[in-house]
XYZ file of N, CA and C in Angstrom:
861
model
N -25.456 15.047 31.130
C -24.132 14.521 31.496
C -23.066 15.383 31.083
N -22.125 15.651 32.168
C -20.892 16.591 31.886
C -19.986 15.952 31.212
N -19.142 16.613 30.204
C -18.175 15.801 29.501
C -16.955 16.881 29.226
N -15.736 16.327 29.769
C -14.650 17.148 29.400
C -14.498 17.856 27.983
N -13.178 18.665 27.764
C -12.863 18.884 26.423
C -12.432 17.239 25.642
N -11.782 16.392 26.464
C -11.550 15.320 25.744
C -12.453 14.489 25.300
N -13.464 14.554 26.212
C -14.457 13.722 25.937
C -15.483 14.171 24.890
N -15.511 15.481 24.628
C -16.270 16.058 23.512
C -15.289 15.780 22.357
N -14.206 15.845 22.272
C -13.172 15.553 21.143
C -13.447 14.048 20.558
N -13.421 13.282 21.575
C -13.626 11.830 21.268
C -14.877 11.634 20.985
N -15.985 12.093 21.329
C -17.337 11.851 20.595
C -17.429 12.400 19.168
N -16.882 13.708 18.973
C -17.151 14.397 17.586
C -16.318 13.473 16.628
N -15.144 13.016 17.189
C -14.212 12.296 16.263
C -14.946 10.642 15.989
N -15.717 10.131 16.934
C -16.370 9.084 16.634
C -17.400 9.067 15.526
N -18.336 10.211 15.832
C -19.157 10.153 14.840
C -18.653 10.729 13.469
N -17.282 11.349 13.290
C -17.006 11.805 11.920
C -16.449 10.288 11.578
N -15.763 9.505 12.202
C -15.114 8.408 11.907
C -16.270 7.186 11.489
N -17.326 7.175 12.150
C -18.569 6.401 11.641
C -19.024 7.029 10.267
N -18.933 8.228 9.937
C -19.673 8.566 8.772
C -18.717 8.360 7.567
N -17.317 8.776 7.612
C -16.334 8.618 6.923
C -15.993 6.942 6.536
N -16.171 6.359 7.632
C -15.718 4.929 7.603
C -16.853 4.340 6.656
N -17.952 4.497 7.003
C -19.384 3.692 6.123
C -18.889 4.202 4.905
N -18.735 5.531 4.278
C -18.338 5.696 3.243
C -17.166 5.030 2.326
N -16.215 5.041 3.234
C -14.960 4.167 2.741
C -15.276 2.651 2.344
N -16.082 2.130 3.238
C -16.619 0.863 2.975
C -17.577 0.588 2.014
N -18.281 1.429 1.526
C -19.460 1.435 0.452
C -18.962 1.929 -0.753
N -18.049 2.861 -0.796
C -17.761 3.626 -2.098
C -16.835 2.372 -2.797
N -16.617 2.515 -4.097
C -15.541 1.810 -4.800
C -14.137 1.978 -4.349
N -13.397 0.745 -4.383
C -12.069 1.124 -3.859
C -11.206 1.442 -5.041
N -10.136 1.716 -4.432
C -9.042 2.639 -5.565
C -9.135 3.941 -5.695
N -8.218 4.507 -6.317
C -8.211 5.903 -6.825
C -8.086 7.030 -5.739
N -7.960 8.419 -6.224
C -7.709 9.280 -5.502
C -8.731 9.595 -4.333
N -9.982 9.451 -4.697
C -11.002 9.772 -3.747
C -10.883 8.718 -2.552
N -10.752 7.255 -2.784
C -10.571 6.161 -2.124
C -9.332 6.563 -0.996
N -8.318 6.911 -1.517
C -7.161 7.453 -0.837
C -7.278 8.396 0.121
N -8.231 9.498 -0.401
C -8.393 10.685 0.515
C -9.312 10.304 1.579
N -10.365 9.655 1.429
C -11.242 8.920 2.380
C -10.602 8.085 3.499
N -9.830 7.343 2.834
C -8.886 6.424 3.814
C -8.173 7.298 4.768
N -7.348 8.154 4.192
C -6.521 8.897 5.286
C -7.445 9.742 6.048
N -8.594 10.343 5.691
C -9.512 10.911 6.628
C -10.022 9.799 7.671
N -10.470 8.879 7.452
C -10.800 7.815 8.295
C -9.549 7.499 9.116
N -8.267 7.222 8.837
C -7.354 6.916 9.679
C -6.924 8.215 10.602
N -7.004 9.388 10.149
C -6.992 10.477 11.244
C -7.921 10.590 12.116
N -9.265 10.410 11.622
C -10.280 10.421 12.697
C -10.131 9.445 13.783
N -9.748 8.052 13.389
C -9.591 7.137 14.005
C -8.369 7.352 14.931
N -7.396 7.781 14.899
C -6.265 8.280 15.560
C -6.944 9.142 16.444
N -7.704 9.939 16.319
C -8.156 10.946 17.171
C -9.242 10.482 18.095
N -10.088 9.419 17.872
C -10.872 8.517 18.652
C -10.339 8.009 19.554
N -9.106 7.195 19.212
C -8.301 6.001 20.060
C -7.408 6.750 21.082
N -6.464 7.483 20.479
C -5.523 8.529 21.584
C -6.405 9.184 22.592
N -7.507 9.642 22.042
C -8.578 10.233 23.315
C -8.969 9.555 24.122
N -9.445 8.086 23.534
C -10.005 7.248 24.488
C -8.814 6.729 25.596
N -7.523 6.667 25.176
C -6.639 6.322 26.015
C -6.621 7.355 27.231
N -7.056 8.760 27.016
C -6.984 9.810 27.919
C -8.211 10.081 28.931
N -9.229 8.746 28.657
C -10.440 8.951 29.282
C -10.230 7.957 30.445
N -10.593 8.385 31.681
C -10.337 7.450 32.778
C -11.514 7.567 33.723
N -12.617 8.110 33.053
C -13.981 8.281 34.194
C -14.509 6.905 34.954
N -14.216 6.048 34.124
C -14.628 4.579 34.447
C -13.980 4.040 35.288
N -12.682 4.253 35.877
C -11.829 4.184 36.856
C -10.651 3.013 36.469
N -9.635 3.841 35.998
C -8.397 3.293 35.536
C -8.466 2.808 34.163
N -7.264 2.097 33.775
C -6.994 1.465 32.586
C -8.150 0.170 32.655
N -8.965 0.034 31.464
C -9.926 -0.972 31.434
C -9.954 -1.445 29.856
N -11.212 -2.147 29.724
C -11.331 -2.856 28.512
C -11.261 -1.872 27.260
N -11.835 -0.985 27.584
C -11.997 0.387 26.322
C -10.670 0.525 25.787
N -9.912 0.781 26.921
C -8.270 1.335 26.528
C -7.682 0.133 25.900
N -7.885 -1.251 26.217
C -7.194 -2.473 25.548
C -7.838 -2.462 24.145
N -9.156 -2.162 24.038
C -9.684 -2.108 22.455
C -9.128 -0.932 21.790
N -8.780 0.295 22.506
C -8.090 1.388 21.669
C -6.656 1.114 21.492
N -5.878 0.364 21.749
C -4.668 -0.220 21.640
C -4.662 -1.044 20.364
N -5.818 -1.952 20.581
C -5.898 -3.075 19.206
C -6.197 -2.224 17.945
N -6.934 -1.353 18.216
C -7.485 -0.501 17.126
C -6.444 0.343 16.675
N -5.382 0.863 17.213
C -4.426 1.665 16.866
C -3.275 0.661 16.136
N -3.218 -0.574 16.491
C -2.475 -1.699 15.877
C -3.060 -1.909 14.374
N -4.409 -1.997 14.711
C -4.863 -2.330 13.112
C -4.749 -0.932 12.103
N -5.027 0.062 12.557
C -4.714 1.249 11.709
C -3.230 1.392 11.176
N -2.301 1.009 11.887
C -0.730 0.849 11.455
C -0.815 -0.219 10.558
N -1.368 -1.350 10.575
C -1.626 -2.301 9.443
C -2.031 -2.012 8.322
N -3.306 -1.365 8.348
C -4.178 -0.936 7.352
C -3.117 0.291 6.411
N -2.358 1.225 7.283
C -1.912 2.436 6.408
C -0.723 1.743 5.696
N 0.223 0.797 6.815
C 1.539 0.386 5.955
C 1.015 -0.664 4.914
N 0.166 -1.420 4.887
C -0.061 -2.303 3.849
C -0.295 -1.771 2.518
N -1.175 -0.671 2.489
C -1.605 0.197 1.483
C -0.637 0.862 1.098
N 0.520 1.532 1.898
C 1.242 2.521 1.637
C 2.754 1.837 1.020
N 3.095 0.565 1.382
C 4.191 0.046 1.192
C 3.638 -1.469 0.271
N 2.484 -1.911 0.057
C 2.364 -2.981 -0.731
C 2.767 -4.273 -0.027
N 2.811 -4.420 1.328
C 3.130 -5.536 2.212
C 2.177 -6.030 2.794
N 2.054 -7.300 3.070
C 3.189 -8.385 2.491
C 2.847 -9.017 1.312
N 3.545 -8.765 0.448
C 3.374 -9.309 -0.897
C 2.485 -9.093 -1.829
N 1.869 -10.357 -2.457
C 0.454 -10.292 -2.858
C -0.462 -10.434 -2.292
N -0.336 -10.519 -0.765
C -1.385 -10.483 0.098
C -1.754 -9.096 0.764
N -1.050 -8.018 0.334
C -1.148 -6.957 1.112
C -2.489 -6.253 0.887
N -3.487 -6.496 -0.064
C -4.544 -6.058 -0.091
C -5.681 -6.805 0.929
N -5.673 -7.814 1.081
C -6.460 -8.667 2.191
C -6.013 -8.067 3.658
N -4.623 -7.819 3.712
C -4.344 -7.479 5.164
C -4.923 -5.996 5.487
N -4.620 -5.271 4.335
C -5.318 -3.839 4.204
C -6.630 -3.972 4.608
N -7.437 -4.639 3.682
C -9.112 -4.752 3.980
C -9.387 -5.155 5.212
N -8.546 -6.500 5.837
C -8.927 -6.906 7.160
C -9.026 -5.608 8.143
N -7.754 -5.046 8.349
C -7.434 -4.071 9.047
C -8.363 -3.060 9.268
N -8.851 -2.557 7.959
C -9.925 -1.620 7.912
C -11.234 -1.844 8.569
N -11.393 -3.164 8.272
C -13.166 -3.858 8.781
C -12.901 -3.947 9.909
N -11.488 -4.566 10.891
C -11.705 -4.736 12.028
C -11.598 -3.444 12.862
N -10.921 -2.288 12.195
C -10.888 -1.155 13.066
C -12.516 -0.647 13.083
N -13.047 -0.675 11.948
C -14.611 -0.422 12.053
C -15.261 -0.931 12.840
N -15.005 -2.345 12.988
C -15.712 -3.236 13.639
C -15.468 -2.761 15.362
N -14.337 -2.549 15.678
C -14.186 -1.741 16.922
C -14.860 -0.814 17.292
N -15.082 0.287 16.232
C -15.814 1.501 16.439
C -17.009 1.122 16.836
N -17.681 0.336 15.960
C -19.232 0.173 16.176
C -19.164 -0.572 17.431
N -18.379 -1.630 17.754
C -18.533 -2.395 19.083
C -18.295 -1.729 20.154
N -17.519 -0.535 20.171
C -17.267 0.434 20.994
C -18.527 1.411 21.483
N -18.970 1.544 20.286
C -20.285 2.486 20.376
C -21.667 1.384 21.125
N -21.368 0.452 20.917
C -22.506 -0.700 21.527
C -22.358 -0.776 23.012
N -21.160 -0.691 23.565
C -20.556 -0.783 24.804
C -20.762 0.328 25.178
N -20.474 1.674 24.818
C -21.055 3.019 25.394
C -22.516 2.964 25.780
N -23.008 2.549 24.726
C -24.700 2.697 25.063
C -25.166 1.842 26.057
N -24.555 0.567 26.402
C -24.888 -0.054 27.609
C -24.534 0.157 28.739
N -23.428 0.905 28.817
C -22.783 1.701 29.798
C -23.355 2.902 30.242
N -23.846 3.646 29.242
C -24.248 5.032 29.554
C -25.552 5.376 29.821
N -26.428 4.430 29.125
C -27.959 4.596 29.002
C -28.386 3.989 30.161
N -29.270 4.589 31.106
C -29.837 3.874 32.091
C -30.708 2.881 31.618
N -31.507 2.863 30.913
C -32.393 1.704 30.413
C -31.635 0.291 30.019
N -30.485 0.749 29.438
C -29.709 -0.745 29.162
C -28.594 -1.189 30.096
N -28.324 -0.449 31.053
C -27.404 -0.866 32.112
C -27.722 -2.264 32.749
N -26.779 -3.039 32.915
C -27.063 -4.366 33.248
C -27.470 -5.270 32.692
N -27.988 -5.014 31.411
C -28.677 -6.022 30.179
C -27.524 -6.767 29.693
N -26.751 -7.514 30.409
C -25.735 -8.495 29.984
C -26.040 -9.384 28.780
N -27.351 -10.159 28.774
C -27.570 -11.020 27.916
C -27.980 -10.246 26.457
N -28.388 -9.005 26.728
C -28.958 -8.029 25.282
C -27.496 -7.670 24.647
N -26.388 -7.056 25.515
C -25.500 -6.678 24.793
C -24.562 -7.916 24.352
N -24.893 -8.928 24.654
C -23.793 -10.059 24.305
C -24.299 -10.611 22.955
N -25.877 -10.463 23.006
C -26.549 -10.646 21.525
C -26.191 -9.667 20.614
N -26.322 -8.331 20.817
C -26.102 -7.447 19.868
C -24.683 -7.582 19.368
N -23.461 -7.516 20.340
C -22.273 -7.754 19.870
C -21.973 -9.093 18.825
N -22.722 -10.027 19.118
C -22.654 -11.160 18.575
C -23.269 -11.085 17.135
N -24.418 -10.442 16.812
C -24.879 -9.974 15.649
C -24.236 -9.088 14.834
N -23.463 -8.162 15.485
C -22.519 -7.320 15.002
C -21.292 -7.935 14.418
N -20.641 -8.766 15.201
C -19.593 -9.468 14.843
C -19.968 -10.519 13.841
N -20.864 -11.056 13.564
C -21.334 -11.997 12.590
C -21.475 -11.133 11.300
N -21.928 -9.979 11.381
C -22.267 -9.202 10.156
C -21.095 -8.563 9.558
N -20.109 -8.094 10.570
C -18.828 -7.808 9.961
C -17.838 -9.013 9.230
N -17.902 -10.241 9.913
C -17.377 -11.239 9.440
C -18.140 -11.481 7.916
N -19.273 -11.506 7.748
C -19.885 -11.413 6.467
C -19.112 -10.750 5.438
N -19.247 -9.341 6.020
C -18.509 -8.240 5.220
C -17.185 -8.473 4.789
N -16.367 -8.971 5.650
C -14.958 -9.221 5.473
C -14.820 -10.664 4.410
N -15.508 -11.263 4.796
C -15.867 -12.475 3.598
C -16.336 -12.017 2.038
N -17.030 -11.110 2.120
C -17.466 -10.445 0.805
C -16.091 -9.878 0.322
N -15.358 -9.252 0.802
C -14.183 -8.433 0.487
C -13.099 -9.297 -0.111
N -12.992 -10.443 0.904
C -11.933 -11.493 0.346
C -12.528 -12.057 -0.821
N -13.422 -12.548 -0.980
C -14.279 -13.010 -2.220
C -13.939 -12.119 -3.547
N -14.100 -10.933 -3.203
C -13.799 -10.032 -4.270
C -12.414 -9.936 -4.975
N -11.563 -9.831 -3.589
C -10.143 -9.855 -3.859
C -9.655 -11.217 -4.741
N -10.439 -12.286 -4.410
C -9.997 -13.773 -4.832
C -10.370 -13.668 -6.524
N -11.555 -12.994 -6.530
C -12.006 -13.276 -7.992
C -11.167 -12.239 -8.959
N -10.645 -11.166 -8.420
C -10.204 -10.181 -9.078
C -8.720 -10.487 -9.428
N -8.153 -11.285 -8.434
C -6.745 -12.120 -8.492
C -6.543 -13.229 -9.666
N -7.773 -13.930 -9.519
C -7.997 -14.942 -10.601
C -8.395 -14.196 -11.823
N -9.132 -13.257 -11.986
C -9.301 -12.555 -13.243
C -7.936 -12.061 -13.503
N -7.176 -11.289 -13.031
C -5.800 -10.782 -13.250
C -4.792 -11.761 -13.848
N -4.894 -13.055 -13.179
C -3.955 -14.183 -13.686
C -4.433 -14.615 -15.137
N -5.777 -14.753 -15.154
C -6.249 -15.223 -16.554
C -5.911 -14.281 -17.838
N -6.039 -13.084 -17.372
C -5.815 -11.817 -18.256
C -4.606 -11.784 -18.741
N -3.583 -11.900 -17.733
C -2.060 -11.900 -17.690
C -1.786 -13.126 -18.733
N -2.218 -14.443 -18.445
C -2.119 -15.377 -19.199
C -2.362 -15.236 -20.881
N -3.561 -14.437 -21.039
C -4.057 -14.590 -22.260
C -3.336 -13.548 -23.240
N -2.653 -12.454 -22.340
C -1.804 -11.387 -22.894
C -0.383 -12.061 -23.384
N 0.060 -12.823 -22.315
C 1.541 -13.376 -22.708
C 1.201 -14.478 -23.922
N -0.139 -14.914 -24.045
C -0.048 -16.110 -25.264
C -0.354 -15.440 -26.488
N -0.971 -14.088 -26.349
C -1.757 -13.616 -27.710
C -0.841 -12.145 -28.117
N -0.225 -11.662 -27.200
C 0.337 -10.417 -27.371
C 1.879 -10.452 -26.827
N 2.875 -9.538 -27.488
C 3.976 -9.279 -27.285
C 4.518 -8.091 -27.673
N 4.944 -6.895 -26.694
C 5.098 -5.674 -26.850
C 6.560 -5.464 -26.767
N 6.872 -4.049 -27.416
C 8.438 -3.771 -27.303
C 8.604 -2.524 -26.084
N 9.639 -2.211 -25.607
C 10.011 -1.228 -25.122
C 11.373 -0.693 -25.760
N 11.165 0.230 -26.084
C 12.369 1.042 -26.618
C 12.926 2.140 -25.712
N 14.306 1.923 -25.330
C 14.856 2.660 -24.423
C 15.510 3.951 -25.000
N 15.262 5.073 -24.839
C 15.716 6.293 -25.185
C 16.856 6.893 -24.335
N 18.099 6.202 -24.390
C 19.287 6.520 -23.392
C 20.232 7.708 -23.773
N 20.580 8.485 -22.765
C 21.249 9.523 -22.862
C 22.564 9.629 -21.970
N 23.586 10.125 -22.190
C 24.762 10.259 -21.302
C 25.447 9.173 -21.199
N 25.251 8.117 -22.270
C 25.963 6.945 -22.327
C 27.565 7.195 -22.652
N 28.505 6.881 -21.744
C 29.994 6.870 -21.992
C 30.143 6.293 -23.534
N 30.528 7.222 -24.450
C 30.500 6.478 -25.736
C 31.457 5.443 -26.065
N 31.253 4.007 -26.488
C 32.072 2.986 -26.808
C 32.707 2.547 -25.541
N 32.310 2.719 -24.406
C 33.247 1.981 -23.686
C 32.313 1.082 -22.530
N 32.894 -0.295 -23.080
C 32.078 -1.382 -22.401
C 30.907 -1.916 -22.804
N 29.812 -2.116 -21.953
C 28.546 -2.708 -22.537
C 27.480 -2.123 -21.248
N 26.380 -2.011 -21.863
C 25.300 -1.864 -21.092
C 24.309 -2.812 -20.685
N 24.464 -2.833 -19.297
C 23.763 -4.095 -18.457
C 22.281 -3.883 -18.155
N 21.249 -4.410 -18.744
C 19.766 -4.000 -18.524
C 19.184 -5.092 -17.964
N 18.382 -4.690 -16.824
C 17.568 -5.731 -16.117
C 16.127 -5.315 -15.915
N 14.997 -6.157 -16.234
C 13.555 -5.783 -16.219
C 13.000 -6.456 -15.143
N 12.181 -5.559 -14.297
C 11.473 -6.450 -13.244
C 10.101 -6.063 -13.263
N 9.071 -6.938 -12.844
C 7.849 -6.848 -12.806
C 7.017 -6.920 -11.645
N 7.796 -6.990 -10.439
C 7.145 -6.941 -9.112
C 8.244 -6.192 -8.130
N 7.626 -5.895 -7.117
C 8.324 -4.888 -5.975
C 9.083 -6.049 -5.251
N 8.537 -7.299 -5.016
C 9.478 -8.274 -3.892
C 10.691 -8.498 -4.598
N 10.778 -8.736 -5.929
C 12.160 -9.310 -6.544
C 12.761 -8.072 -7.451
N 12.334 -6.822 -7.083
C 13.052 -5.596 -7.488
C 14.337 -5.485 -6.781
N 15.425 -5.519 -7.941
C 16.756 -5.454 -7.710
C 17.280 -6.818 -7.015
N 16.544 -7.645 -7.071
C 17.037 -9.116 -6.562
C 17.127 -9.927 -7.559
N 15.926 -10.364 -8.175
C 15.705 -11.319 -9.399
C 14.900 -10.592 -10.479
N 15.838 -10.674 -11.706
C 15.171 -9.803 -12.977
C 14.483 -10.929 -13.575
N 13.217 -10.397 -14.400
C 12.560 -11.233 -15.055
C 13.257 -11.280 -16.667
N 13.747 -10.444 -16.941
C 14.446 -10.485 -18.225
C 15.934 -9.732 -18.069
N 16.880 -10.233 -19.086
C 18.350 -9.267 -18.834
C 18.609 -9.269 -20.312
N 19.279 -8.336 -20.460
C 20.101 -7.929 -21.985
C 21.390 -7.176 -21.760
N 22.134 -7.545 -22.519
C 23.686 -7.021 -22.540
C 23.651 -6.636 -23.921
N 24.180 -5.150 -24.095
C 24.551 -4.591 -25.515
C 25.756 -3.787 -25.462
N 26.390 -3.500 -26.539
C 27.470 -2.592 -26.327
C 27.021 -1.288 -26.308
N 27.986 -0.582 -25.755
C 27.724 0.810 -25.392
C 28.097 1.541 -26.890
N 27.010 2.287 -27.430
C 27.159 3.297 -28.720
C 27.723 4.348 -28.344
N 26.892 5.397 -28.784
C 27.147 6.770 -28.988
C 26.471 7.342 -27.463
N 26.776 8.545 -27.369
C 26.274 9.070 -25.915
C 24.701 9.033 -25.748
N 23.986 9.267 -27.068
C 22.622 9.060 -27.020
C 22.318 7.968 -28.259
N 21.635 6.729 -27.621
C 21.466 5.857 -28.550
C 20.040 5.180 -27.755
N 19.542 3.853 -28.871
C 18.363 3.369 -28.321
C 18.502 1.986 -28.335
N 17.865 1.152 -27.443
C 17.824 -0.409 -27.146
C 16.105 -0.659 -27.116
N 16.219 -1.663 -28.029
C 14.806 -2.201 -28.015
C 14.851 -3.412 -27.190
N 13.751 -3.823 -26.112
C 13.499 -4.782 -25.314
C 12.159 -5.328 -25.786
N 12.277 -6.820 -26.696
C 11.313 -7.253 -27.309
C 10.587 -8.293 -26.363
N 9.248 -8.735 -26.950
C 8.616 -9.800 -26.303
C 8.346 -9.752 -24.868
N 7.967 -8.873 -24.572
C 7.391 -8.343 -23.090
C 5.901 -8.338 -23.196
N 5.285 -8.988 -22.379
C 3.457 -8.912 -22.267
C 3.148 -7.492 -21.803
N 2.210 -6.930 -22.319
C 1.632 -6.053 -21.433
C 1.671 -5.750 -20.066
N 1.692 -4.803 -19.538
C 1.745 -4.875 -18.082
C 2.745 -3.926 -17.383
N 2.913 -3.943 -16.152
C 3.875 -2.942 -15.323
C 5.174 -3.532 -15.190
N 6.204 -2.756 -15.494
C 7.505 -3.070 -15.179
C 8.462 -1.694 -14.600
N 9.764 -2.307 -14.014
C 10.798 -1.181 -13.969
C 12.161 -1.474 -14.527
N 12.750 -0.828 -15.046
C 13.975 -1.173 -15.733
C 14.998 -0.472 -15.263
N 16.119 -1.200 -14.839
C 17.466 -0.796 -14.174
C 18.557 -1.419 -15.118
N 19.415 -0.296 -15.194
C 20.559 -0.594 -16.057
C 22.008 -0.025 -15.509
N 23.014 -0.332 -15.932
C 24.131 0.443 -15.536
C 25.318 0.173 -16.817
N 26.108 0.887 -17.149
C 27.172 0.655 -18.002
C 28.515 0.125 -17.396
N 28.810 -0.908 -17.944
C 30.085 -1.674 -17.417
C 31.303 -1.267 -18.321
N 31.786 0.059 -17.960
C 32.682 0.646 -18.465
C 33.820 -0.008 -18.889
N 34.533 -0.851 -17.586
C 35.826 -1.636 -17.546
C 35.455 -2.804 -18.049
N 34.291 -3.269 -18.678
C 33.800 -4.572 -19.025
C 34.349 -5.975 -18.122
N 34.170 -5.597 -16.813
C 34.376 -6.793 -15.894
C 33.407 -7.246 -15.243
N 32.342 -7.113 -15.971
C 30.844 -8.121 -15.788
C 29.935 -7.663 -14.631
N 30.312 -6.625 -13.690
C 29.900 -6.289 -12.438
C 29.753 -4.494 -12.343
N 28.985 -4.311 -11.658
C 28.737 -2.667 -11.461
C 29.888 -2.394 -10.414
N 30.599 -1.421 -10.567
C 32.052 -1.143 -9.497
C 31.253 -0.065 -8.636
N 31.757 -0.264 -7.450
C 31.182 0.825 -6.424
C 31.999 1.565 -5.530
N 31.934 2.259 -4.848
C 32.835 3.006 -3.869
C 32.336 2.764 -2.420
N 32.686 3.751 -1.402
C 32.222 3.720 -0.356
C 30.733 3.703 -0.109
N 30.254 2.852 0.877
C 29.114 2.806 1.254
C 27.835 2.117 -0.163
N 28.883 1.303 -1.032
C 28.069 0.759 -2.097
C 27.511 1.759 -3.315
N 28.002 2.869 -3.012
C 27.686 3.779 -4.070
C 28.241 3.461 -5.432
N 27.379 3.362 -6.450
C 27.970 3.185 -7.872
C 28.924 4.005 -8.535
N 30.327 3.638 -8.535
C 31.046 4.210 -9.793
C 31.099 4.396 -11.128
N 29.889 3.529 -11.684
C 29.506 3.598 -13.242
C 28.619 4.233 -13.689
N 27.920 4.299 -14.556
C 26.878 5.147 -14.757
C 25.584 4.265 -14.637
N 24.489 4.808 -14.116
C 23.534 4.085 -13.542
C 22.362 4.633 -14.282
N 21.282 4.061 -14.518
C 19.988 4.666 -14.914
C 18.691 3.854 -14.657
N 17.332 4.263 -14.125
C 16.395 3.777 -13.925
C 15.177 4.518 -14.769
N 14.149 3.526 -14.963
C 13.111 3.996 -15.569
C 12.478 5.135 -14.952
N 11.724 6.124 -15.710
C 11.140 7.186 -14.935
C 12.125 8.028 -14.533
N 13.558 7.648 -14.789
C 14.537 8.642 -14.112
C 14.560 8.482 -12.551
N 13.776 7.470 -11.970
C 13.643 7.349 -10.428
C 14.814 7.571 -9.502
N 14.846 8.400 -8.502
C 16.229 8.438 -7.889
C 15.661 8.181 -6.471
N 16.760 7.540 -5.759
C 16.417 7.334 -4.445
C 17.252 8.200 -3.315
N 16.685 8.543 -2.060
C 17.195 9.302 -1.182
C 18.377 8.936 -0.559
N 18.348 7.730 0.165
C 19.346 6.977 0.483
C 19.333 5.637 -0.058
N 20.093 5.583 -1.072
C 20.027 4.235 -1.655
C 19.430 4.511 -3.059
N 19.114 3.103 -3.644
C 18.314 2.969 -4.751
C 16.700 3.308 -4.658
N 16.236 3.701 -5.872
C 14.936 4.040 -5.868
C 13.969 2.923 -5.595
N 12.828 3.071 -5.263
C 11.881 2.003 -4.851
C 11.271 1.533 -6.084
N 10.874 0.359 -6.228
C 9.898 -0.262 -7.220
C 9.079 0.746 -8.081
N 8.023 1.236 -7.390
C 7.088 2.006 -7.308
C 7.475 3.464 -8.225
N 8.600 3.978 -7.878
C 8.959 5.045 -8.200
C 9.661 4.835 -9.724
N 9.883 3.664 -9.970
C 10.493 3.367 -11.558
C 9.520 2.592 -12.148
N 8.446 2.374 -11.914
C 7.336 1.549 -12.395
C 6.599 2.361 -13.541
N 6.385 1.590 -14.658
C 5.890 2.138 -15.692
C 5.030 1.146 -16.518
N 3.899 1.561 -17.074
C 3.193 0.674 -17.798
C 3.300 0.410 -19.192
N 3.562 -0.717 -19.690
C 3.653 -1.307 -20.979
C 2.369 -1.553 -21.866
N 1.967 -0.613 -22.659
C 0.906 -0.933 -23.401
C 0.958 -1.959 -24.435
N 0.056 -2.526 -25.219
C -0.087 -3.806 -26.262
C 0.728 -3.307 -27.410
N 0.881 -2.003 -27.618
C 1.125 -1.117 -28.794
C 2.801 -0.870 -28.525
N 3.322 -1.203 -27.449
C 4.444 -0.820 -26.996
C 4.721 0.615 -26.695
N 5.922 1.257 -26.279
C 5.794 2.466 -25.673
C 7.566 2.523 -25.504
N 7.715 4.224 -25.501
C 9.469 4.292 -25.444
C 9.548 5.218 -24.233
N 10.571 4.787 -23.504
C 11.126 5.757 -22.357
C 12.282 6.113 -22.427
N 12.628 7.186 -21.887
C 13.782 7.883 -21.807
C 14.258 7.651 -20.442
N 16.037 7.379 -20.224
C 16.483 7.108 -19.338
C 17.875 8.058 -19.504
N 18.417 8.847 -18.384
C 19.538 9.273 -18.608
C 20.528 8.781 -17.487
N 21.870 8.392 -17.958
C 22.552 7.694 -17.013
C 23.264 8.756 -16.000
N 23.386 8.400 -15.064
C 24.276 9.359 -13.903
C 25.294 8.547 -13.291
N 26.453 9.138 -13.100
C 27.603 8.706 -12.464
C 27.677 9.325 -10.812
């Protein structure tokens, strides 16, 4: 059977996506290897589905092209949910669902191609329906398994957090630099999730500004992940003064000395891990 260059590209990308997608679903989730394989799978699937949109040998725009558009949408959801941890605490399920759906579309497309291209299978409507039904059930079971794993992991995390809160309290020591000596107060806010970052802090502290280099201790924090934001209220008016476009006119600082490109940094850039025995982080104030 003669195939065009796009046809060969589509076919080779399909085989690679089948292989790397199987590895992605089988291997342990998380970590650098998983992220690397995930990006390879997304790139391969982009090639598969964009090339599918360019194949019209079967007569114009058809169901295969509709499925390609659906798969491209699921890939966008998979990438965005993992990259920006959205929507909220449900991002992992959204990511897993989109990945599993895209791989099911790949397998389902392979089955359809087999019943369209292979002469012995052409016209076997009942058989193709049965095979697709069994495949769908298998992927629904796989998705239910992943959802169950995330639910158990979530309950375990809640239980561990509750135990840590009840039995442990750690201290963060802020090693501050470039404080305007003796001017006003330092307004410190602690955040423990990206959804409430810069909106609603879980802990606040106000201390008088001391020397240019000074330390502040934040006590009674359960071990976990946090981000700290502070500014020096130089004129003691109880708020952070700004100039044009909301740019702060008073010294500000973030944990990890995180900086934003257009506006404040994201939670992930400022996030640090507080161990049970406490930690010290350095923050340089900038104006």
